[in-house]
mmCIF file of C-alpha atoms in Angstrom:
data_model
loop_
_atom_site.group_PDB
_atom_site.id
_atom_site.type_symbol
_atom_site.label_atom_id
_atom_site.label_comp_id
_atom_site.label_asym_id
_atom_site.label_seq_id
_atom_site.Cartn_x
_atom_site.Cartn_y
_atom_site.Cartn_z
ATOM 1 C CA MET A 113 3.237 -52.740 125.873
ATOM 2 C CA VAL A 114 4.507 -50.162 123.413
ATOM 3 C CA GLU A 115 1.821 -48.282 121.502
ATOM 4 C CA TRP A 116 2.562 -47.400 117.883
ATOM 5 C CA THR A 117 0.544 -44.895 115.881
ATOM 6 C CA ASP A 118 -0.183 -45.578 112.213
ATOM 7 C CA GLU A 119 2.205 -42.779 111.298
ATOM 8 C CA GLU A 120 5.006 -44.315 113.346
ATOM 9 C CA ARG A 121 4.468 -47.745 111.780
ATOM 10 C CA ALA A 122 4.458 -46.200 108.304
ATOM 11 C CA ALA A 123 7.615 -44.159 108.975
ATOM 12 C CA ILE A 124 9.530 -47.147 110.299
ATOM 13 C CA SER A 125 8.478 -49.486 107.528
ATOM 14 C CA ASN A 126 9.250 -46.816 104.933
ATOM 15 C CA ILE A 127 12.759 -46.294 106.300
ATOM 16 C CA PHE A 128 13.498 -50.037 106.291
ATOM 17 C CA SER A 129 12.003 -50.625 102.847
ATOM 18 C CA LYS A 130 14.569 -48.257 101.343
ATOM 19 C CA LEU A 131 17.510 -49.655 103.297
ATOM 20 C CA ASP A 132 20.522 -51.297 101.662
ATOM 21 C CA TYR A 133 21.419 -53.584 104.568
ATOM 22 C CA ASP A 134 24.969 -54.201 103.374
ATOM 23 C CA GLU A 135 25.745 -50.512 102.929
ATOM 24 C CA ILE A 136 24.045 -49.185 106.039
ATOM 25 C CA GLY A 137 25.181 -52.090 108.238
ATOM 26 C CA GLN A 138 28.816 -51.594 107.258
ATOM 27 C CA LYS A 139 28.649 -47.818 107.636
ATOM 28 C CA SER A 140 26.921 -47.867 111.030
ATOM 29 C CA LEU A 141 29.110 -50.459 112.686
ATOM 30 C CA SER A 142 32.348 -48.961 111.386
ATOM 31 C CA ARG A 143 31.230 -45.473 112.416
ATOM 32 C CA CYS A 144 30.485 -46.792 115.917
ATOM 33 C CA LEU A 145 33.972 -48.321 116.203
ATOM 34 C CA ILE A 146 35.546 -45.037 115.064
ATOM 35 C CA VAL A 147 33.424 -42.555 117.031
ATOM 36 C CA TYR A 148 33.375 -44.695 120.191
ATOM 37 C CA PRO A 149 36.684 -46.556 120.014
ATOM 38 C CA TRP A 150 36.156 -48.423 123.275
ATOM 39 C CA THR A 151 33.523 -50.498 121.467
ATOM 40 C CA GLN A 152 36.411 -52.146 119.639
ATOM 41 C CA ARG A 153 36.888 -54.261 122.753
ATOM 42 C CA TYR A 154 34.267 -56.666 121.433
ATOM 43 C CA PHE A 155 36.010 -57.174 118.099
ATOM 44 C CA GLY A 156 39.411 -58.541 119.103
ATOM 45 C CA GLY A 157 39.226 -61.320 116.524
ATOM 46 C CA PHE A 158 38.184 -59.092 113.622
ATOM 47 C CA GLY A 159 41.599 -58.253 112.182
ATOM 48 C CA ASN A 160 42.917 -54.762 111.466
ATOM 49 C CA LEU A 161 41.073 -52.029 113.390
ATOM 50 C CA TYR A 162 44.145 -49.834 113.674
ATOM 51 C CA ASN A 163 42.710 -46.638 112.217
ATOM 52 C CA ALA A 164 39.548 -45.260 110.633
ATOM 53 C CA GLU A 165 40.591 -46.318 107.134
ATOM 54 C CA ALA A 166 41.361 -49.875 108.226
ATOM 55 C CA ILE A 167 38.014 -50.119 110.016
ATOM 56 C CA MET A 168 36.066 -48.786 107.040
ATOM 57 C CA ASN A 169 37.740 -51.285 104.683
ATOM 58 C CA ASN A 170 37.554 -54.266 107.037
ATOM 59 C CA PRO A 171 35.467 -57.030 105.402
ATOM 60 C CA MET A 172 34.701 -58.822 108.690
ATOM 61 C CA ILE A 173 33.259 -55.620 110.141
ATOM 62 C CA ALA A 174 31.224 -55.080 106.975
ATOM 63 C CA LYS A 175 29.781 -58.582 107.193
ATOM 64 C CA HIS A 176 28.981 -58.177 110.856
ATOM 65 C CA GLY A 177 27.275 -54.854 110.209
ATOM 66 C CA THR A 178 24.903 -56.642 107.835
ATOM 67 C CA THR A 179 24.222 -59.308 110.487
ATOM 68 C CA VAL A 180 23.382 -56.707 113.134
ATOM 69 C CA LEU A 181 21.071 -54.812 110.811
ATOM 70 C CA HIS A 182 19.188 -57.953 109.851
ATOM 71 C CA GLY A 183 18.737 -58.467 113.598
ATOM 72 C CA LEU A 184 16.508 -55.390 113.500
ATOM 73 C CA ASP A 185 14.217 -57.166 111.027
ATOM 74 C CA ARG A 186 12.904 -59.261 113.898
ATOM 75 C CA ALA A 187 11.611 -56.153 115.642
ATOM 76 C CA LEU A 188 10.200 -54.796 112.382
ATOM 77 C CA LYS A 189 8.191 -57.986 111.859
ATOM 78 C CA ASN A 190 7.025 -58.160 115.497
ATOM 79 C CA MET A 191 6.471 -54.547 116.457
ATOM 80 C CA ASP A 192 3.775 -55.438 118.946
ATOM 81 C CA ASP A 193 5.982 -57.800 120.923
ATOM 82 C CA ILE A 194 9.555 -56.629 120.596
ATOM 83 C CA LYS A 195 10.249 -57.482 124.229
ATOM 84 C CA ASN A 196 9.733 -61.220 123.805
ATOM 85 C CA THR A 197 11.098 -61.312 120.271
ATOM 86 C CA TYR A 198 14.509 -60.282 121.618
ATOM 87 C CA ALA A 199 14.610 -62.460 124.754
ATOM 88 C CA GLU A 200 16.957 -64.977 123.163
ATOM 89 C CA LEU A 201 19.236 -62.307 121.607
ATOM 90 C CA SER A 202 19.343 -60.546 124.970
ATOM 91 C CA VAL A 203 20.582 -63.710 126.673
ATOM 92 C CA LEU A 204 23.158 -64.128 123.885
ATOM 93 C CA HIS A 205 24.504 -60.582 124.306
ATOM 94 C CA SER A 206 24.627 -60.958 128.089
ATOM 95 C CA GLU A 207 25.778 -64.513 128.706
ATOM 96 C CA LYS A 208 27.891 -65.290 125.668
ATOM 97 C CA LEU A 209 29.044 -61.984 124.155
ATOM 98 C CA HIS A 210 29.265 -60.072 127.475
ATOM 99 C CA VAL A 211 28.398 -56.763 125.804
ATOM 100 C CA ASP A 212 27.824 -53.800 128.136
ATOM 101 C CA PRO A 213 24.237 -52.789 127.276
ATOM 102 C CA ASP A 214 25.218 -49.102 127.244
ATOM 103 C CA ASN A 215 26.853 -49.902 123.914
ATOM 104 C CA PHE A 216 23.497 -50.595 122.269
ATOM 105 C CA LYS A 217 22.625 -46.905 122.503
ATOM 106 C CA LEU A 218 25.953 -45.915 120.962
ATOM 107 C CA LEU A 219 25.358 -48.135 117.936
ATOM 108 C CA SER A 220 21.766 -46.949 117.601
ATOM 109 C CA ASP A 221 22.936 -43.290 117.579
ATOM 110 C CA CYS A 222 25.395 -44.116 114.793
ATOM 111 C CA LEU A 223 22.665 -45.919 112.849
ATOM 112 C CA THR A 224 20.398 -42.868 113.165
ATOM 113 C CA ILE A 225 23.156 -40.588 111.877
ATOM 114 C CA VAL A 226 24.041 -42.880 108.945
ATOM 115 C CA ILE A 227 20.392 -43.100 107.892
ATOM 116 C CA ALA A 228 20.045 -39.314 108.242
ATOM 117 C CA GLY A 229 23.026 -38.958 105.906
ATOM 118 C CA LYS A 230 21.508 -41.388 103.412
ATOM 119 C CA MET A 231 17.945 -40.014 103.418
ATOM 120 C CA GLY A 232 18.773 -36.296 103.730
ATOM 121 C CA ASN A 233 15.714 -34.116 104.213
ATOM 122 C CA ALA A 234 13.427 -37.138 103.733
ATOM 123 C CA PHE A 235 14.524 -38.009 107.268
ATOM 124 C CA THR A 236 12.088 -35.483 108.727
ATOM 125 C CA PRO A 237 11.862 -34.680 112.453
ATOM 126 C CA GLU A 238 8.779 -36.953 112.618
ATOM 127 C CA TYR A 239 10.655 -39.811 110.926
ATOM 128 C CA GLN A 240 13.559 -39.240 113.311
ATOM 129 C CA ALA A 241 11.192 -39.408 116.308
ATOM 130 C CA SER A 242 9.596 -42.669 115.092
ATOM 131 C CA PHE A 243 12.930 -44.260 114.237
ATOM 132 C CA GLN A 244 14.549 -43.286 117.532
ATOM 133 C CA LYS A 245 11.504 -44.606 119.419
ATOM 134 C CA PHE A 246 11.803 -47.913 117.533
ATOM 135 C CA LEU A 247 15.517 -48.193 118.306
ATOM 136 C CA SER A 248 15.014 -47.354 121.981
ATOM 137 C CA VAL A 249 12.454 -50.163 122.295
ATOM 138 C CA VAL A 250 14.912 -52.584 120.670
ATOM 139 C CA VAL A 251 17.722 -51.390 122.956
ATOM 140 C CA SER A 252 15.519 -51.843 126.006
ATOM 141 C CA ALA A 253 14.501 -55.372 124.914
ATOM 142 C CA LEU A 254 18.116 -56.353 124.310
ATOM 143 C CA GLY A 255 19.031 -55.278 127.842
ATOM 144 C CA ARG A 256 16.166 -57.071 129.539
ATOM 145 C CA GLN A 257 17.724 -60.465 130.211
ATOM 146 C CA TYR A 258 20.878 -59.090 131.805
ATOM 147 C CA HIS A 259 21.250 -59.956 135.492
ATOM 148 C CA MET B 67 38.391 -37.301 126.609
ATOM 149 C CA SER B 68 39.916 -33.892 125.897
ATOM 150 C CA LEU B 69 40.406 -32.454 122.424
ATOM 151 C CA THR B 70 43.649 -33.489 120.761
ATOM 152 C CA ALA B 71 45.475 -31.280 118.276
ATOM 153 C CA LYS B 72 44.053 -33.507 115.527
ATOM 154 C CA ASP B 73 40.491 -32.993 116.820
ATOM 155 C CA LYS B 74 40.909 -29.206 116.921
ATOM 156 C CA LYS B 75 42.276 -29.141 113.380
ATOM 157 C CA MET B 76 39.398 -31.278 112.134
ATOM 158 C CA VAL B 77 36.761 -29.166 113.924
ATOM 159 C CA LYS B 78 38.158 -25.895 112.523
ATOM 160 C CA ALA B 79 38.372 -27.324 108.995
ATOM 161 C CA PHE B 80 34.898 -28.833 109.131
ATOM 162 C CA TRP B 81 33.379 -25.694 110.661
ATOM 163 C CA ALA B 82 34.919 -23.575 107.896
ATOM 164 C CA LYS B 83 33.046 -25.762 105.379
ATOM 165 C CA VAL B 84 29.664 -25.670 107.123
ATOM 166 C CA SER B 85 29.461 -22.315 108.927
ATOM 167 C CA GLY B 86 27.880 -20.691 105.879
ATOM 168 C CA LYS B 87 24.740 -22.670 106.705
ATOM 169 C CA ALA B 88 24.947 -22.053 110.460
ATOM 170 C CA GLU B 89 21.459 -20.591 110.752
ATOM 171 C CA ASP B 90 19.890 -23.508 108.851
ATOM 172 C CA ILE B 91 21.815 -25.973 110.997
ATOM 173 C CA GLY B 92 20.683 -24.289 114.207
ATOM 174 C CA CYS B 93 17.077 -24.009 113.053
ATOM 175 C CA ASP B 94 16.858 -27.647 111.942
ATOM 176 C CA ALA B 95 18.639 -28.992 115.048
ATOM 177 C CA LEU B 96 16.389 -27.069 117.405
ATOM 178 C CA SER B 97 13.260 -28.049 115.412
ATOM 179 C CA ARG B 98 14.241 -31.713 115.587
ATOM 180 C CA MET B 99 14.989 -31.514 119.304
ATOM 181 C CA LEU B 100 11.544 -30.073 120.081
ATOM 182 C CA VAL B 101 9.815 -32.841 118.057
ATOM 183 C CA VAL B 102 11.968 -35.841 118.978
ATOM 184 C CA TYR B 103 12.466 -34.903 122.658
ATOM 185 C CA PRO B 104 9.198 -33.178 123.597
ATOM 186 C CA GLN B 105 10.297 -32.695 127.207
ATOM 187 C CA THR B 106 12.658 -29.960 125.926
ATOM 188 C CA LYS B 107 9.625 -27.839 125.039
ATOM 189 C CA THR B 108 9.288 -27.043 128.730
ATOM 190 C CA TYR B 109 12.057 -24.452 128.338
ATOM 191 C CA PHE B 110 10.125 -22.550 125.678
ATOM 192 C CA SER B 111 6.674 -22.100 127.179
ATOM 193 C CA HIS B 112 7.037 -18.370 126.485
ATOM 194 C CA TRP B 113 7.153 -18.889 122.683
ATOM 195 C CA LYS B 114 3.976 -18.667 120.611
ATOM 196 C CA ASP B 115 5.060 -21.165 117.991
ATOM 197 C CA LEU B 116 7.211 -24.223 118.656
ATOM 198 C CA SER B 117 6.649 -25.870 115.287
ATOM 199 C CA PRO B 118 9.652 -26.854 113.141
ATOM 200 C CA GLY B 119 11.130 -23.873 111.299
ATOM 201 C CA SER B 120 8.949 -21.274 113.042
ATOM 202 C CA ALA B 121 10.276 -17.730 113.503
ATOM 203 C CA PRO B 122 11.304 -18.055 117.175
ATOM 204 C CA VAL B 123 12.897 -21.457 116.464
ATOM 205 C CA ARG B 124 14.897 -20.064 113.525
ATOM 206 C CA LYS B 125 16.024 -17.030 115.476
ATOM 207 C CA HIS B 126 17.062 -19.035 118.495
ATOM 208 C CA GLY B 127 18.796 -21.656 116.356
ATOM 209 C CA GLY B 128 20.920 -18.829 114.967
ATOM 210 C CA THR B 129 21.740 -17.600 118.474
ATOM 211 C CA ILE B 130 22.869 -21.045 119.526
ATOM 212 C CA MET B 131 25.061 -21.415 116.428
ATOM 213 C CA GLY B 132 26.654 -18.079 117.328
ATOM 214 C CA GLY B 133 27.696 -19.689 120.602
ATOM 215 C CA ILE B 134 29.085 -22.714 118.733
ATOM 216 C CA SER B 135 31.085 -20.398 116.446
ATOM 217 C CA LEU B 136 32.491 -18.657 119.499
ATOM 218 C CA ALA B 137 33.483 -22.035 120.908
ATOM 219 C CA VAL B 138 35.272 -22.958 117.662
ATOM 220 C CA ALA B 139 37.182 -19.660 117.805
ATOM 221 C CA SER B 140 38.028 -20.359 121.467
ATOM 222 C CA ILE B 141 38.859 -24.004 120.886
ATOM 223 C CA ASP B 142 42.165 -23.783 122.725
ATOM 224 C CA ASP B 143 40.380 -22.692 125.903
ATOM 225 C CA ILE B 144 36.652 -23.224 125.516
ATOM 226 C CA SER B 145 35.923 -22.595 129.213
ATOM 227 C CA ALA B 146 37.540 -19.162 129.077
ATOM 228 C CA GLY B 147 35.914 -18.290 125.769
ATOM 229 C CA LEU B 148 32.421 -19.292 126.940
ATOM 230 C CA LEU B 149 32.683 -17.809 130.431
ATOM 231 C CA SER B 150 29.782 -15.374 130.151
ATOM 232 C CA LEU B 151 27.603 -17.952 128.361
ATOM 233 C CA SER B 152 28.413 -20.362 131.141
ATOM 234 C CA GLU B 153 27.262 -17.851 133.752
ATOM 235 C CA LEU B 154 24.106 -17.168 131.723
ATOM 236 C CA HIS B 155 23.199 -20.864 131.611
ATOM 237 C CA ALA B 156 24.048 -21.425 135.289
ATOM 238 C CA PHE B 157 22.367 -18.489 136.933
ATOM 239 C CA GLN B 158 19.631 -17.383 134.584
ATOM 240 C CA LEU B 159 18.636 -20.104 132.144
ATOM 241 C CA ARG B 160 19.350 -23.048 134.464
ATOM 242 C CA ILE B 161 18.862 -25.582 131.682
ATOM 243 C CA ASP B 162 19.452 -29.127 132.943
ATOM 244 C CA PRO B 163 22.847 -30.113 131.478
ATOM 245 C CA ALA B 164 21.432 -33.425 130.199
ATOM 246 C CA ASN B 165 19.802 -31.321 127.498
ATOM 247 C CA PHE B 166 23.185 -30.235 126.093
ATOM 248 C CA LYS B 167 23.744 -33.859 125.053
ATOM 249 C CA ILE B 168 20.305 -33.974 123.478
ATOM 250 C CA LEU B 169 20.862 -30.826 121.419
ATOM 251 C CA SER B 170 24.363 -32.028 120.454
ATOM 252 C CA HIS B 171 22.900 -35.267 119.094
ATOM 253 C CA ASN B 172 20.432 -33.313 116.976
ATOM 254 C CA ILE B 173 23.196 -31.057 115.657
ATOM 255 C CA LEU B 174 25.088 -34.176 114.561
ATOM 256 C CA VAL B 175 21.960 -35.552 112.816
ATOM 257 C CA VAL B 176 21.559 -32.252 110.918
ATOM 258 C CA LEU B 177 25.234 -32.247 109.927
ATOM 259 C CA ALA B 178 24.687 -35.747 108.478
ATOM 260 C CA VAL B 179 21.556 -34.598 106.619
ATOM 261 C CA LEU B 180 23.126 -31.442 105.152
ATOM 262 C CA PHE B 181 26.717 -32.599 104.601
ATOM 263 C CA PRO B 182 26.549 -36.365 104.010
ATOM 264 C CA ASN B 183 29.937 -36.529 102.279
ATOM 265 C CA ASP B 184 31.897 -34.162 104.523
ATOM 266 C CA PHE B 185 30.447 -35.516 107.764
ATOM 267 C CA ASN B 186 32.496 -38.711 107.570
ATOM 268 C CA PRO B 187 33.382 -40.824 110.661
ATOM 269 C CA GLU B 188 36.497 -38.760 111.414
ATOM 270 C CA ALA B 189 34.606 -35.475 111.284
ATOM 271 C CA HIS B 190 31.860 -37.104 113.372
ATOM 272 C CA VAL B 191 34.152 -38.147 116.224
ATOM 273 C CA ALA B 192 35.851 -34.735 116.332
ATOM 274 C CA MET B 193 32.524 -32.855 116.338
ATOM 275 C CA ASP B 194 31.029 -35.197 118.947
ATOM 276 C CA LYS B 195 34.012 -34.605 121.243
ATOM 277 C CA PHE B 196 33.883 -30.849 120.563
ATOM 278 C CA LEU B 197 30.166 -30.543 121.343
ATOM 279 C CA ALA B 198 30.685 -32.550 124.546
ATOM 280 C CA ALA B 199 33.455 -30.110 125.521
ATOM 281 C CA VAL B 200 31.106 -27.190 124.821
ATOM 282 C CA GLY B 201 28.451 -28.807 127.041
ATOM 283 C CA ARG B 202 30.991 -29.225 129.827
ATOM 284 C CA ALA B 203 32.108 -25.586 129.510
ATOM 285 C CA LEU B 204 28.486 -24.397 129.636
ATOM 286 C CA SER B 205 27.772 -26.384 132.799
ATOM 287 C CA GLU B 206 30.935 -25.257 134.522
ATOM 288 C CA LYS B 207 29.349 -22.665 136.813
ATOM 289 C CA TYR B 208 26.275 -24.718 137.727
ATOM 290 C CA ARG B 209 27.537 -25.715 141.167
#
């Protein structure tokens, strides 16, 4: 079971309370597709991903970014049982979407960097540590049902 | 995943914009690394103060950024340009190369914090590739 200190819980809830899901979702997913272009393999039906500009202006990617970010809400609301909270999503990503779980870390790194850009110095080293810990627990839970 | 001409151009242009704050970047990146990845503190047991922004952290952050600057200047042949740094890391410092990725990540986070508008996705991919190339050059003499 993951142990969270009061400071970690406060940091994570503070970061999410300030989040514009539409903005951050769109920015993180499009940054992931640009910085790690092989991730585009999962978005064959999403229209024009030809270059960075096309990706950043793609409305389907923007919408999907919001969806992914709202997926994190489940962990936020169930911090003491993230593992079981994501069992169903893990099966989805493995059996239906066939996403290589290494990709989860790539997206979570992009999310960290986008939030750092948004929050500036308010994203202190301690906030970064708490947020990265949170994301690594989510990533681990999402990979759990793969076989 | 070698650096294309476009990557090199982007890295040089971006570095020209940010190098004025090199010491701050190095200090903040190193501070974050020591907090977020506490296992990296094992390389600094000889320092009195490992807290964010402390004197040894600031000084060493500056040293590291000097190496990054050298790599930018040697971008057409990073291995040749960083040869003596590579030997230093291989034979004396013997830092596990996995840590180069960790420090690189923290440099990228600091670039986002300090230059949110300039550090756009295109600058990000070029810098990520560049820092990976620097890590490879530094580990070249390890074995």
